[in-house]
Amino acid sequence: MSTDEIDVSTPAMLSFYRRLYPYKSIFNWLNHEHTPTRRFTHREFAFTLQGDVYLRYNSFATAEEMKKQVCMLNPTRFEIGPVYSARPRDKKTARPGAFVPVQRELVFDIDMTDYDPVRTCCSGADICRRCWSFISAAVRVLDNAIRDQYGYRHLLWVYSGRRGIHLWISDKEATDLTDEQRKAIVGWLSVIAPGIKEASKKLNFRGGHFTLPPSLRATLTHLSPIFVKLILEDQDCFGSTEGWETLLEYIHHAPLQATLRKLWSDDPTRSSVDKWGDIKSERRKKQGEKEFAIINAIMEDIIIQYTYPRLDAEVSKHRNHLLKAPFCIHPKTGRVCVPVDPSSIEEFDPSTVPTITQLLKELDALPVDTEESSAVHHADWEKTSLKPYVEMLDRHCMGLMEETRKVKRGAPGEKSLHRECRPQLMAPLNKI
Amino acid sequence: MFKAGNKAQTTSDLPQYGLEYPHRLNFYDRPPLFDVTLEEFEVAALDRLRILAEIESSGARNRSWDETKDVTNKQCDKFMPLHSNTAIHVDRDSERKRDVLGHFVLRLAFCRSDELRRRFVKAESTLFRIRYDGQSQVEREAFLQSRDFDWIAVSDAEKEQHSKELYDAYLVSGSYQVNKADREFNFKSEKFYKVRWTRVPDLIERRKVFLKAGWAYVPSREHSSIVFQEFEVCLQKALELTAKALPRLDEDTRLVPILSNLSQGFLAGMSSEWTSGTENGEDIRAEMVDELARKHYPMCMRYMHDNLRRDKHLKHFGRLQYGLFLKVLGLSIEEAIIFWRKSFSGKTDDEFNKQYKYNIRHSYGLEGKGVSYPARSCTQILMPTDKAEYVCPYKLFTPENLQTALLKSYSSQGLTSNDLPEVLNIVKAGHPHVACTRVFEITHASCGVKKGEGVGDGESVTHPNQYAALSIELEKTHREEDFDAMAIG
């Protein structure tokens, strides 16, 4: 990945905020309609300024006000927090009990560093086309699971600018979740606790008789081909001695473990594909016996262990967690945090994402047409390679606004299904 | 004072036993609309509070679910019996009335702050769970029928459509039946209900159900999850509404003091006064006090006594607190005067008679207003005052000081430094009375007191006199047993 000539200096950032940042789209995305509501006005923005000054509890009445403030502060990046029960900028004057988070998109964060124990191509902050496959596998699985199991439809995937990806879910039910419910959904979705060098820690999600929960059963069908392609063929995770020793630790079955150890230390040239084949043929020998199920379960566990999405649980559990806003510039890479289409996630290449330098160059190359340029600055992104990404967000917003219109018209569909058992804190939301 | 509930009970479930409250379980949607005396008002609340406080300290003492259930059931039988419908010889309606009354009074007392609401909801829902668990299948069903839990029954066709997933989820969450045919048979007869997943977060977190498009398919054996969640949500909501309505109650000067008293007791972590047998003990003479202190005192009184011996003096509030304790312990007024006279050996007879005698007689009700004051309870001793030196030592002392003091006071009775981390942890978690109870258990292990038993039936210490009286009694029975054993042997 080439990061040469990345200019994230103050003037460059300022031009980006002045001419390219799509405030209107971000406003629509957060607000779900054209006239400002509490979803926007009571929303926290936190700025990171030059020199690591951190400015929390900013809020704005309109997209224009937001633009003005952003251009004035010229932050290196900014984050989006929850909708509070009062305007965040009035936090100091609000009664202590009257300033609490009430709404927030359900967010997920997947970061490449959590995959360090299983990726062989890079480590730490580095990322290449090959290890992006881990992320694309995770996106596939999560996107499917959330749409199918939870029935949410308004999912926005955003590349984090370097080595991770964020997911923002804006469905009404999802934004209204309590912290307890968020914790529950994280518990449901996470199988592998990231961060721990987890070898030998047995996964524990099966019930009696080696039954996999149905959600994981469905996921496994997605993961199996990915496992073969990514773990066995591409990453060759069990090629090195260290690699297959780790693999053996997952095989909680002493006789099988011994057989394989012998086989593999006698012939160190066996590839990952060969080794996986060895386990398979051991399983075949037990056909019809009780042990078949045991070995089968071990194999499934290994597939899950190596390919299942690794979530940063803390980000999702609390409403008041801040997450970097889409279309910010990553301070290290200079890349824009652009939305990503999950249906073609496999084709997404992080190195093709526009950088701030590239975008400003594109602007400079524009013919100077004297009449217009001074007047309509804000639409400058349309003339750069940022365009398809902003349009992607706009399409996403259309879906959200359509939903809001339906609810306002009192269409029975969605809403009446959901029973409101919680206190009606959010009732006056739509009349600001 | 209570607004009439607008949730009309369906009348169809009334007749069964001809009861006004047809179910032992209650979601408390209907406030009590009958007249009550002020005393009933307070007593019903106090009794319920005892039970809730015991539930809270069960949590603090790391009791298992079964132990908690046991202890709570015993407490319920003692203070607030609530029989099921089949107990036809008992006036079930009046028991249930009391249950409802106590609950609603406590709502008023505990709606005032977030902290109180949170703790109240937790304790009440635990109580509800315990009752739900102990309820017979038939009555539980009847109760569930009586309310609309807004769950959607899954049709056979739909069950068939997802049968593989439902069966897997059923096995993952289910009990372990070895026989495959049994499992399948049970699954066939299982009835599933659909609810939004947000209503059963606990089942979701542990992947215990099948989930499709946001609907959780809950098998009947997990219904309780929905019921408990519903109970908590409704109570939480009701408390918030009550809190908003409460200011209007402030005009009633009879109730407000009672209510603040109740919530204060709960904040200090305990229910109420230890009331049994004031001034009951046998005659205790002044010269016996030293030995009693060594063997039977809780930390607070021990500290007081040691100070008195060291300084040959105790300040006014110390004298009052310790004097009342001694009175209830069984020291007569004559003996009390002898005791204090001897203790204040630095003072002349004249000084003593002038400065101290009056106060001693006063606390026995022999001077002034003529009121025989009760001894101060843990609640009072725990309350922070400006007389900081008389606050409960478990609360007041720094960890280092507490360790030293505990070893000094109780090592002769079997407390070792190995016990200290546990006690200190309880203190750190903010439960001084539980720490005191634990020390009681440790120092009375030789009399057969086991961990978790507390001062009988798992209760925690709520009064220094309760501690001392029980300690004395235990010693006595223990001695008698020894004596019996010797006589037989």
mmCIF file of N, CA and C in Angstrom, chain B residues 193-304:
data_model
loop_
_atom_site.group_PDB
_atom_site.id
_atom_site.type_symbol
_atom_site.label_atom_id
_atom_site.label_comp_id
_atom_site.label_asym_id
_atom_site.label_seq_id
_atom_site.Cartn_x
_atom_site.Cartn_y
_atom_site.Cartn_z
ATOM 1 N N TYR B 193 -43.797 -19.887 21.130
ATOM 2 C CA TYR B 193 -44.423 -18.575 21.024
ATOM 3 C C TYR B 193 -43.419 -17.587 20.458
ATOM 4 N N LYS B 194 -43.933 -16.648 19.670
ATOM 5 C CA LYS B 194 -43.049 -15.644 19.081
ATOM 6 C C LYS B 194 -43.167 -14.333 19.847
ATOM 7 N N VAL B 195 -42.014 -13.731 20.159
ATOM 8 C CA VAL B 195 -42.015 -12.360 20.671
ATOM 9 C C VAL B 195 -40.869 -11.619 19.996
ATOM 10 N N ARG B 196 -40.929 -10.276 20.009
ATOM 11 C CA ARG B 196 -39.777 -9.515 19.517
ATOM 12 C C ARG B 196 -38.577 -9.882 20.372
ATOM 13 N N TRP B 197 -37.413 -9.971 19.752
ATOM 14 C CA TRP B 197 -36.251 -10.432 20.490
ATOM 15 C C TRP B 197 -35.873 -9.490 21.624
ATOM 16 N N THR B 198 -36.246 -8.205 21.471
ATOM 17 C CA THR B 198 -35.864 -7.224 22.488
ATOM 18 C C THR B 198 -36.505 -7.529 23.838
ATOM 19 N N ARG B 199 -37.530 -8.380 23.833
ATOM 20 C CA ARG B 199 -38.186 -8.690 25.104
ATOM 21 C C ARG B 199 -37.523 -9.850 25.834
ATOM 22 N N VAL B 200 -36.651 -10.559 25.183
ATOM 23 C CA VAL B 200 -35.982 -11.677 25.859
ATOM 24 C C VAL B 200 -34.464 -11.585 25.686
ATOM 25 N N PRO B 201 -33.882 -10.457 26.081
ATOM 26 C CA PRO B 201 -32.433 -10.301 25.839
ATOM 27 C C PRO B 201 -31.605 -11.403 26.497
ATOM 28 N N ASP B 202 -32.059 -11.901 27.633
ATOM 29 C CA ASP B 202 -31.244 -12.931 28.302
ATOM 30 C C ASP B 202 -31.172 -14.209 27.472
ATOM 31 N N LEU B 203 -32.289 -14.565 26.830
ATOM 32 C CA LEU B 203 -32.279 -15.769 25.990
ATOM 33 C C LEU B 203 -31.426 -15.547 24.740
ATOM 34 N N ILE B 204 -31.479 -14.331 24.227
ATOM 35 C CA ILE B 204 -30.696 -14.001 23.034
ATOM 36 C C ILE B 204 -29.205 -14.079 23.362
ATOM 37 N N GLU B 205 -28.848 -13.473 24.462
ATOM 38 C CA GLU B 205 -27.429 -13.414 24.791
ATOM 39 C C GLU B 205 -26.821 -14.810 24.877
ATOM 40 N N ARG B 206 -27.601 -15.764 25.376
ATOM 41 C CA ARG B 206 -27.068 -17.125 25.500
ATOM 42 C C ARG B 206 -27.451 -18.021 24.324
ATOM 43 N N ARG B 207 -27.944 -17.426 23.240
ATOM 44 C CA ARG B 207 -28.332 -18.153 22.021
ATOM 45 C C ARG B 207 -29.276 -19.321 22.327
ATOM 46 N N LYS B 208 -30.252 -19.075 23.164
ATOM 47 C CA LYS B 208 -31.119 -20.167 23.584
ATOM 48 C C LYS B 208 -32.357 -20.330 22.724
ATOM 49 N N VAL B 209 -32.551 -19.428 21.770
ATOM 50 C CA VAL B 209 -33.763 -19.509 20.974
ATOM 51 C C VAL B 209 -33.418 -19.419 19.492
ATOM 52 N N PHE B 210 -34.395 -19.755 18.692
ATOM 53 C CA PHE B 210 -34.263 -19.558 17.253
ATOM 54 C C PHE B 210 -34.754 -18.144 16.945
ATOM 55 N N LEU B 211 -34.015 -17.452 16.103
ATOM 56 C CA LEU B 211 -34.324 -16.055 15.831
ATOM 57 C C LEU B 211 -34.470 -15.858 14.329
ATOM 58 N N LYS B 212 -35.579 -15.249 13.942
ATOM 59 C CA LYS B 212 -35.796 -15.010 12.513
ATOM 60 C C LYS B 212 -36.451 -13.651 12.364
ATOM 61 N N ALA B 213 -35.830 -12.780 11.592
ATOM 62 C CA ALA B 213 -36.367 -11.449 11.311
ATOM 63 C C ALA B 213 -36.755 -10.699 12.576
ATOM 64 N N GLY B 214 -35.983 -10.901 13.623
ATOM 65 C CA GLY B 214 -36.236 -10.159 14.851
ATOM 66 C C GLY B 214 -37.237 -10.804 15.783
ATOM 67 N N TRP B 215 -37.826 -11.923 15.372
ATOM 68 C CA TRP B 215 -38.764 -12.630 16.231
ATOM 69 C C TRP B 215 -38.057 -13.804 16.894
ATOM 70 N N ALA B 216 -38.165 -13.864 18.196
ATOM 71 C CA ALA B 216 -37.586 -14.989 18.933
ATOM 72 C C ALA B 216 -38.661 -16.049 19.120
ATOM 73 N N TYR B 217 -38.309 -17.279 18.802
ATOM 74 C CA TYR B 217 -39.247 -18.390 18.960
ATOM 75 C C TYR B 217 -38.971 -19.053 20.313
ATOM 76 N N VAL B 218 -39.821 -18.778 21.265
ATOM 77 C CA VAL B 218 -39.548 -19.193 22.638
ATOM 78 C C VAL B 218 -40.353 -20.439 22.986
ATOM 79 N N PRO B 219 -39.664 -21.515 23.382
ATOM 80 C CA PRO B 219 -40.393 -22.702 23.804
ATOM 81 C C PRO B 219 -41.063 -22.453 25.161
ATOM 82 N N SER B 220 -42.111 -23.213 25.473
ATOM 83 C CA SER B 220 -42.895 -22.883 26.661
ATOM 84 C C SER B 220 -42.074 -22.919 27.947
ATOM 85 N N ARG B 221 -41.025 -23.757 27.988
ATOM 86 C CA ARG B 221 -40.283 -23.821 29.243
ATOM 87 C C ARG B 221 -39.458 -22.554 29.490
ATOM 88 N N GLU B 222 -39.301 -21.727 28.457
ATOM 89 C CA GLU B 222 -38.576 -20.472 28.659
ATOM 90 C C GLU B 222 -39.514 -19.277 28.813
ATOM 91 N N HIS B 223 -40.799 -19.572 28.935
ATOM 92 C CA HIS B 223 -41.756 -18.477 29.077
ATOM 93 C C HIS B 223 -41.427 -17.538 30.209
ATOM 94 N N SER B 224 -40.885 -18.144 31.249
ATOM 95 C CA SER B 224 -40.603 -17.338 32.433
ATOM 96 C C SER B 224 -39.755 -16.126 32.086
ATOM 97 N N SER B 225 -38.825 -16.301 31.132
ATOM 98 C CA SER B 225 -37.987 -15.178 30.719
ATOM 99 C C SER B 225 -38.821 -13.972 30.300
ATOM 100 N N ILE B 226 -39.849 -14.264 29.502
ATOM 101 C CA ILE B 226 -40.697 -13.182 29.031
ATOM 102 C C ILE B 226 -41.442 -12.571 30.209
ATOM 103 N N VAL B 227 -41.937 -13.458 31.077
ATOM 104 C CA VAL B 227 -42.734 -12.994 32.208
ATOM 105 C C VAL B 227 -41.902 -12.098 33.119
ATOM 106 N N PHE B 228 -40.687 -12.545 33.431
ATOM 107 C CA PHE B 228 -39.836 -11.761 34.341
ATOM 108 C C PHE B 228 -39.460 -10.420 33.732
ATOM 109 N N GLN B 229 -39.103 -10.492 32.455
ATOM 110 C CA GLN B 229 -38.731 -9.261 31.761
ATOM 111 C C GLN B 229 -39.896 -8.277 31.792
ATOM 112 N N GLU B 230 -41.098 -8.805 31.525
ATOM 113 C CA GLU B 230 -42.298 -7.980 31.515
ATOM 114 C C GLU B 230 -42.522 -7.363 32.893
ATOM 115 N N PHE B 231 -42.331 -8.184 33.906
ATOM 116 C CA PHE B 231 -42.512 -7.704 35.282
ATOM 117 C C PHE B 231 -41.579 -6.533 35.563
ATOM 118 N N GLU B 232 -40.318 -6.707 35.209
ATOM 119 C CA GLU B 232 -39.337 -5.657 35.477
ATOM 120 C C GLU B 232 -39.657 -4.379 34.707
ATOM 121 N N VAL B 233 -39.968 -4.552 33.429
ATOM 122 C CA VAL B 233 -40.227 -3.377 32.606
ATOM 123 C C VAL B 233 -41.432 -2.607 33.129
ATOM 124 N N CYS B 234 -42.492 -3.356 33.460
ATOM 125 C CA CYS B 234 -43.706 -2.691 33.938
ATOM 126 C C CYS B 234 -43.453 -1.984 35.261
ATOM 127 N N LEU B 235 -42.718 -2.644 36.141
ATOM 128 C CA LEU B 235 -42.459 -2.049 37.451
ATOM 129 C C LEU B 235 -41.603 -0.794 37.306
ATOM 130 N N GLN B 236 -40.602 -0.896 36.476
ATOM 131 C CA GLN B 236 -39.727 0.249 36.245
ATOM 132 C C GLN B 236 -40.540 1.452 35.758
ATOM 133 N N LYS B 237 -41.414 1.171 34.812
ATOM 134 C CA LYS B 237 -42.234 2.210 34.240
ATOM 135 C C LYS B 237 -43.163 2.793 35.300
ATOM 136 N N ALA B 238 -43.765 1.908 36.079
ATOM 137 C CA ALA B 238 -44.695 2.353 37.105
ATOM 138 C C ALA B 238 -43.980 3.216 38.141
ATOM 139 N N LEU B 239 -42.745 2.843 38.479
ATOM 140 C CA LEU B 239 -42.005 3.621 39.470
ATOM 141 C C LEU B 239 -41.705 5.015 38.945
ATOM 142 N N GLU B 240 -41.380 5.092 37.660
ATOM 143 C CA GLU B 240 -41.089 6.404 37.100
ATOM 144 C C GLU B 240 -42.327 7.287 37.124
ATOM 145 N N LEU B 241 -43.471 6.671 36.844
ATOM 146 C CA LEU B 241 -44.715 7.438 36.894
ATOM 147 C C LEU B 241 -45.007 7.874 38.323
ATOM 148 N N THR B 242 -44.793 6.959 39.262
ATOM 149 C CA THR B 242 -45.044 7.282 40.661
ATOM 150 C C THR B 242 -44.168 8.449 41.102
ATOM 151 N N ALA B 243 -42.915 8.412 40.648
ATOM 152 C CA ALA B 243 -41.986 9.469 41.042
ATOM 153 C C ALA B 243 -42.504 10.827 40.587
ATOM 154 N N LYS B 244 -43.114 10.830 39.398
ATOM 155 C CA LYS B 244 -43.626 12.097 38.896
ATOM 156 C C LYS B 244 -44.827 12.566 39.718
ATOM 157 N N ALA B 245 -45.613 11.595 40.189
ATOM 158 C CA ALA B 245 -46.825 11.950 40.919
ATOM 159 C C ALA B 245 -46.554 12.247 42.382
ATOM 160 N N LEU B 246 -45.393 11.854 42.855
ATOM 161 C CA LEU B 246 -45.122 11.902 44.290
ATOM 162 C C LEU B 246 -45.192 13.292 44.923
ATOM 163 N N PRO B 247 -44.690 14.320 44.262
ATOM 164 C CA PRO B 247 -44.713 15.641 44.902
ATOM 165 C C PRO B 247 -46.088 16.027 45.436
ATOM 166 N N ARG B 248 -47.141 15.541 44.782
ATOM 167 C CA ARG B 248 -48.492 15.889 45.237
ATOM 168 C C ARG B 248 -48.822 15.269 46.589
ATOM 169 N N LEU B 249 -48.042 14.265 46.946
ATOM 170 C CA LEU B 249 -48.306 13.554 48.198
ATOM 171 C C LEU B 249 -47.721 14.300 49.385
ATOM 172 N N ASP B 250 -46.786 15.179 49.093
ATOM 173 C CA ASP B 250 -46.046 15.826 50.170
ATOM 174 C C ASP B 250 -46.939 16.535 51.187
ATOM 175 N N GLU B 251 -48.173 16.824 50.765
ATOM 176 C CA GLU B 251 -49.049 17.513 51.697
ATOM 177 C C GLU B 251 -49.456 16.615 52.848
ATOM 178 N N ASP B 252 -49.438 15.320 52.608
ATOM 179 C CA ASP B 252 -49.892 14.414 53.656
ATOM 180 C C ASP B 252 -48.784 14.203 54.683
ATOM 181 N N THR B 253 -48.848 14.934 55.731
ATOM 182 C CA THR B 253 -47.762 14.913 56.712
ATOM 183 C C THR B 253 -47.695 13.601 57.487
ATOM 184 N N ARG B 254 -48.763 12.803 57.401
ATOM 185 C CA ARG B 254 -48.692 11.536 58.140
ATOM 186 C C ARG B 254 -47.802 10.525 57.420
ATOM 187 N N LEU B 255 -47.835 10.600 56.091
ATOM 188 C CA LEU B 255 -47.179 9.535 55.327
ATOM 189 C C LEU B 255 -45.718 9.809 55.041
ATOM 190 N N VAL B 256 -45.410 11.056 54.777
ATOM 191 C CA VAL B 256 -44.054 11.360 54.318
ATOM 192 C C VAL B 256 -42.960 10.865 55.277
ATOM 193 N N PRO B 257 -43.111 11.105 56.579
ATOM 194 C CA PRO B 257 -42.063 10.598 57.480
ATOM 195 C C PRO B 257 -41.923 9.073 57.413
ATOM 196 N N ILE B 258 -43.036 8.392 57.333
ATOM 197 C CA ILE B 258 -42.981 6.930 57.253
ATOM 198 C C ILE B 258 -42.210 6.507 56.012
ATOM 199 N N LEU B 259 -42.534 7.173 54.921
ATOM 200 C CA LEU B 259 -41.899 6.807 53.658
ATOM 201 C C LEU B 259 -40.405 7.079 53.675
ATOM 202 N N SER B 260 -40.014 8.249 54.192
ATOM 203 C CA SER B 260 -38.566 8.507 54.166
ATOM 204 C C SER B 260 -37.842 7.560 55.097
ATOM 205 N N ASN B 261 -38.502 7.212 56.183
ATOM 206 C CA ASN B 261 -37.908 6.258 57.105
ATOM 207 C C ASN B 261 -37.651 4.925 56.417
ATOM 208 N N LEU B 262 -38.643 4.485 55.642
ATOM 209 C CA LEU B 262 -38.516 3.206 54.951
ATOM 210 C C LEU B 262 -37.352 3.200 53.975
ATOM 211 N N SER B 263 -37.266 4.273 53.175
ATOM 212 C CA SER B 263 -36.226 4.242 52.144
ATOM 213 C C SER B 263 -34.856 4.402 52.783
ATOM 214 N N GLN B 264 -34.806 5.104 53.909
ATOM 215 C CA GLN B 264 -33.521 5.233 54.590
ATOM 216 C C GLN B 264 -33.020 3.890 55.075
ATOM 217 N N GLY B 265 -33.922 3.120 55.635
ATOM 218 C CA GLY B 265 -33.538 1.804 56.133
ATOM 219 C C GLY B 265 -32.983 0.947 55.023
ATOM 220 N N PHE B 266 -33.624 1.043 53.859
ATOM 221 C CA PHE B 266 -33.188 0.242 52.738
ATOM 222 C C PHE B 266 -31.820 0.694 52.264
ATOM 223 N N LEU B 267 -31.605 1.999 52.284
ATOM 224 C CA LEU B 267 -30.317 2.537 51.851
ATOM 225 C C LEU B 267 -29.197 2.039 52.741
ATOM 226 N N ALA B 268 -29.473 1.949 54.033
ATOM 227 C CA ALA B 268 -28.445 1.475 54.946
ATOM 228 C C ALA B 268 -28.255 -0.014 54.764
ATOM 229 N N GLY B 269 -29.081 -0.627 53.956
ATOM 230 C CA GLY B 269 -28.885 -2.024 53.622
ATOM 231 C C GLY B 269 -29.654 -2.977 54.503
ATOM 232 N N MET B 270 -30.613 -2.497 55.238
ATOM 233 C CA MET B 270 -31.358 -3.449 56.041
ATOM 234 C C MET B 270 -32.798 -3.069 56.181
ATOM 235 N N SER B 271 -33.515 -4.000 56.717
ATOM 236 C CA SER B 271 -34.940 -3.848 56.696
ATOM 237 C C SER B 271 -35.431 -2.939 57.790
ATOM 238 N N SER B 272 -35.250 -3.306 58.983
ATOM 239 C CA SER B 272 -35.996 -2.625 60.010
ATOM 240 C C SER B 272 -35.375 -2.945 61.345
ATOM 241 N N GLU B 273 -36.061 -2.539 62.340
ATOM 242 C CA GLU B 273 -35.557 -2.753 63.688
ATOM 243 C C GLU B 273 -35.619 -4.231 64.067
ATOM 244 N N TRP B 274 -34.662 -4.589 64.883
ATOM 245 C CA TRP B 274 -34.770 -5.889 65.510
ATOM 246 C C TRP B 274 -35.602 -5.665 66.743
ATOM 247 N N THR B 275 -36.751 -6.247 66.798
ATOM 248 C CA THR B 275 -37.673 -5.848 67.850
ATOM 249 C C THR B 275 -37.872 -6.889 68.943
ATOM 250 N N SER B 276 -37.541 -8.132 68.647
ATOM 251 C CA SER B 276 -37.960 -9.170 69.602
ATOM 252 C C SER B 276 -37.300 -8.945 70.961
ATOM 253 N N GLY B 277 -38.127 -8.993 71.974
ATOM 254 C CA GLY B 277 -37.701 -9.017 73.380
ATOM 255 C C GLY B 277 -36.756 -7.932 73.799
ATOM 256 N N THR B 278 -37.254 -6.746 73.946
ATOM 257 C CA THR B 278 -36.411 -5.719 74.545
ATOM 258 C C THR B 278 -36.345 -5.962 76.036
ATOM 259 N N GLU B 279 -35.238 -5.636 76.579
ATOM 260 C CA GLU B 279 -35.024 -5.755 78.030
ATOM 261 C C GLU B 279 -35.463 -7.124 78.536
ATOM 262 N N ASN B 280 -35.134 -8.135 77.775
ATOM 263 C CA ASN B 280 -35.614 -9.451 78.178
ATOM 264 C C ASN B 280 -34.595 -10.211 79.019
ATOM 265 N N GLY B 281 -33.331 -10.071 78.600
ATOM 266 C CA GLY B 281 -32.276 -10.948 79.116
ATOM 267 C C GLY B 281 -32.353 -11.221 80.609
ATOM 268 N N GLU B 282 -31.485 -12.092 81.037
ATOM 269 C CA GLU B 282 -31.471 -12.358 82.467
ATOM 270 C C GLU B 282 -30.754 -11.211 83.156
ATOM 271 N N ASP B 283 -30.764 -11.262 84.398
ATOM 272 C CA ASP B 283 -30.094 -10.197 85.135
ATOM 273 C C ASP B 283 -28.611 -10.256 84.868
ATOM 274 N N ILE B 284 -28.115 -9.115 84.489
ATOM 275 C CA ILE B 284 -26.681 -9.036 84.255
ATOM 276 C C ILE B 284 -26.134 -8.064 85.277
ATOM 277 N N ARG B 285 -25.044 -8.442 85.876
ATOM 278 C CA ARG B 285 -24.478 -7.551 86.890
ATOM 279 C C ARG B 285 -23.288 -6.807 86.306
ATOM 280 N N ALA B 286 -23.002 -5.694 86.927
ATOM 281 C CA ALA B 286 -21.991 -4.798 86.383
ATOM 282 C C ALA B 286 -20.657 -5.500 86.149
ATOM 283 N N GLU B 287 -20.292 -6.390 87.053
ATOM 284 C CA GLU B 287 -18.971 -7.007 86.913
ATOM 285 C C GLU B 287 -18.932 -8.045 85.779
ATOM 286 N N MET B 288 -20.099 -8.408 85.258
ATOM 287 C CA MET B 288 -20.099 -9.390 84.170
ATOM 288 C C MET B 288 -19.827 -8.748 82.801
ATOM 289 N N VAL B 289 -19.918 -7.428 82.762
ATOM 290 C CA VAL B 289 -19.890 -6.762 81.461
ATOM 291 C C VAL B 289 -18.589 -7.030 80.691
ATOM 292 N N ASP B 290 -17.461 -7.022 81.409
ATOM 293 C CA ASP B 290 -16.191 -7.238 80.707
ATOM 294 C C ASP B 290 -16.168 -8.562 79.957
ATOM 295 N N GLU B 291 -16.649 -9.582 80.631
ATOM 296 C CA GLU B 291 -16.619 -10.891 80.000
ATOM 297 C C GLU B 291 -17.590 -10.949 78.813
ATOM 298 N N LEU B 292 -18.749 -10.365 79.032
ATOM 299 C CA LEU B 292 -19.735 -10.325 77.946
ATOM 300 C C LEU B 292 -19.152 -9.619 76.723
ATOM 301 N N ALA B 293 -18.479 -8.518 76.994
ATOM 302 C CA ALA B 293 -17.911 -7.738 75.902
ATOM 303 C C ALA B 293 -16.936 -8.588 75.111
ATOM 304 N N ARG B 294 -16.126 -9.331 75.854
ATOM 305 C CA ARG B 294 -15.107 -10.130 75.190
ATOM 306 C C ARG B 294 -15.740 -11.214 74.321
ATOM 307 N N LYS B 295 -16.817 -11.794 74.823
ATOM 308 C CA LYS B 295 -17.354 -12.970 74.136
ATOM 309 C C LYS B 295 -18.518 -12.684 73.187
ATOM 310 N N HIS B 296 -19.300 -11.689 73.496
ATOM 311 C CA HIS B 296 -20.571 -11.604 72.781
ATOM 312 C C HIS B 296 -20.857 -10.300 72.045
ATOM 313 N N TYR B 297 -19.937 -9.349 72.089
ATOM 314 C CA TYR B 297 -20.270 -8.053 71.492
ATOM 315 C C TYR B 297 -19.997 -8.010 69.991
ATOM 316 N N PRO B 298 -20.853 -7.300 69.276
ATOM 317 C CA PRO B 298 -20.471 -6.972 67.898
ATOM 318 C C PRO B 298 -19.406 -5.870 67.935
ATOM 319 N N MET B 299 -18.773 -5.690 66.802
ATOM 320 C CA MET B 299 -17.649 -4.766 66.698
ATOM 321 C C MET B 299 -17.942 -3.372 67.244
ATOM 322 N N CYS B 300 -19.115 -2.842 66.947
ATOM 323 C CA CYS B 300 -19.388 -1.454 67.319
ATOM 324 C C CYS B 300 -19.364 -1.274 68.839
ATOM 325 N N MET B 301 -19.998 -2.234 69.536
ATOM 326 C CA MET B 301 -20.068 -2.117 70.990
ATOM 327 C C MET B 301 -18.728 -2.499 71.623
ATOM 328 N N ARG B 302 -18.057 -3.409 70.980
ATOM 329 C CA ARG B 302 -16.743 -3.791 71.447
ATOM 330 C C ARG B 302 -15.796 -2.597 71.436
ATOM 331 N N TYR B 303 -15.892 -1.846 70.379
ATOM 332 C CA TYR B 303 -15.061 -0.663 70.201
ATOM 333 C C TYR B 303 -15.366 0.365 71.291
ATOM 334 N N MET B 304 -16.667 0.502 71.517
ATOM 335 C CA MET B 304 -17.120 1.451 72.516
ATOM 336 C C MET B 304 -16.603 1.045 73.895
#
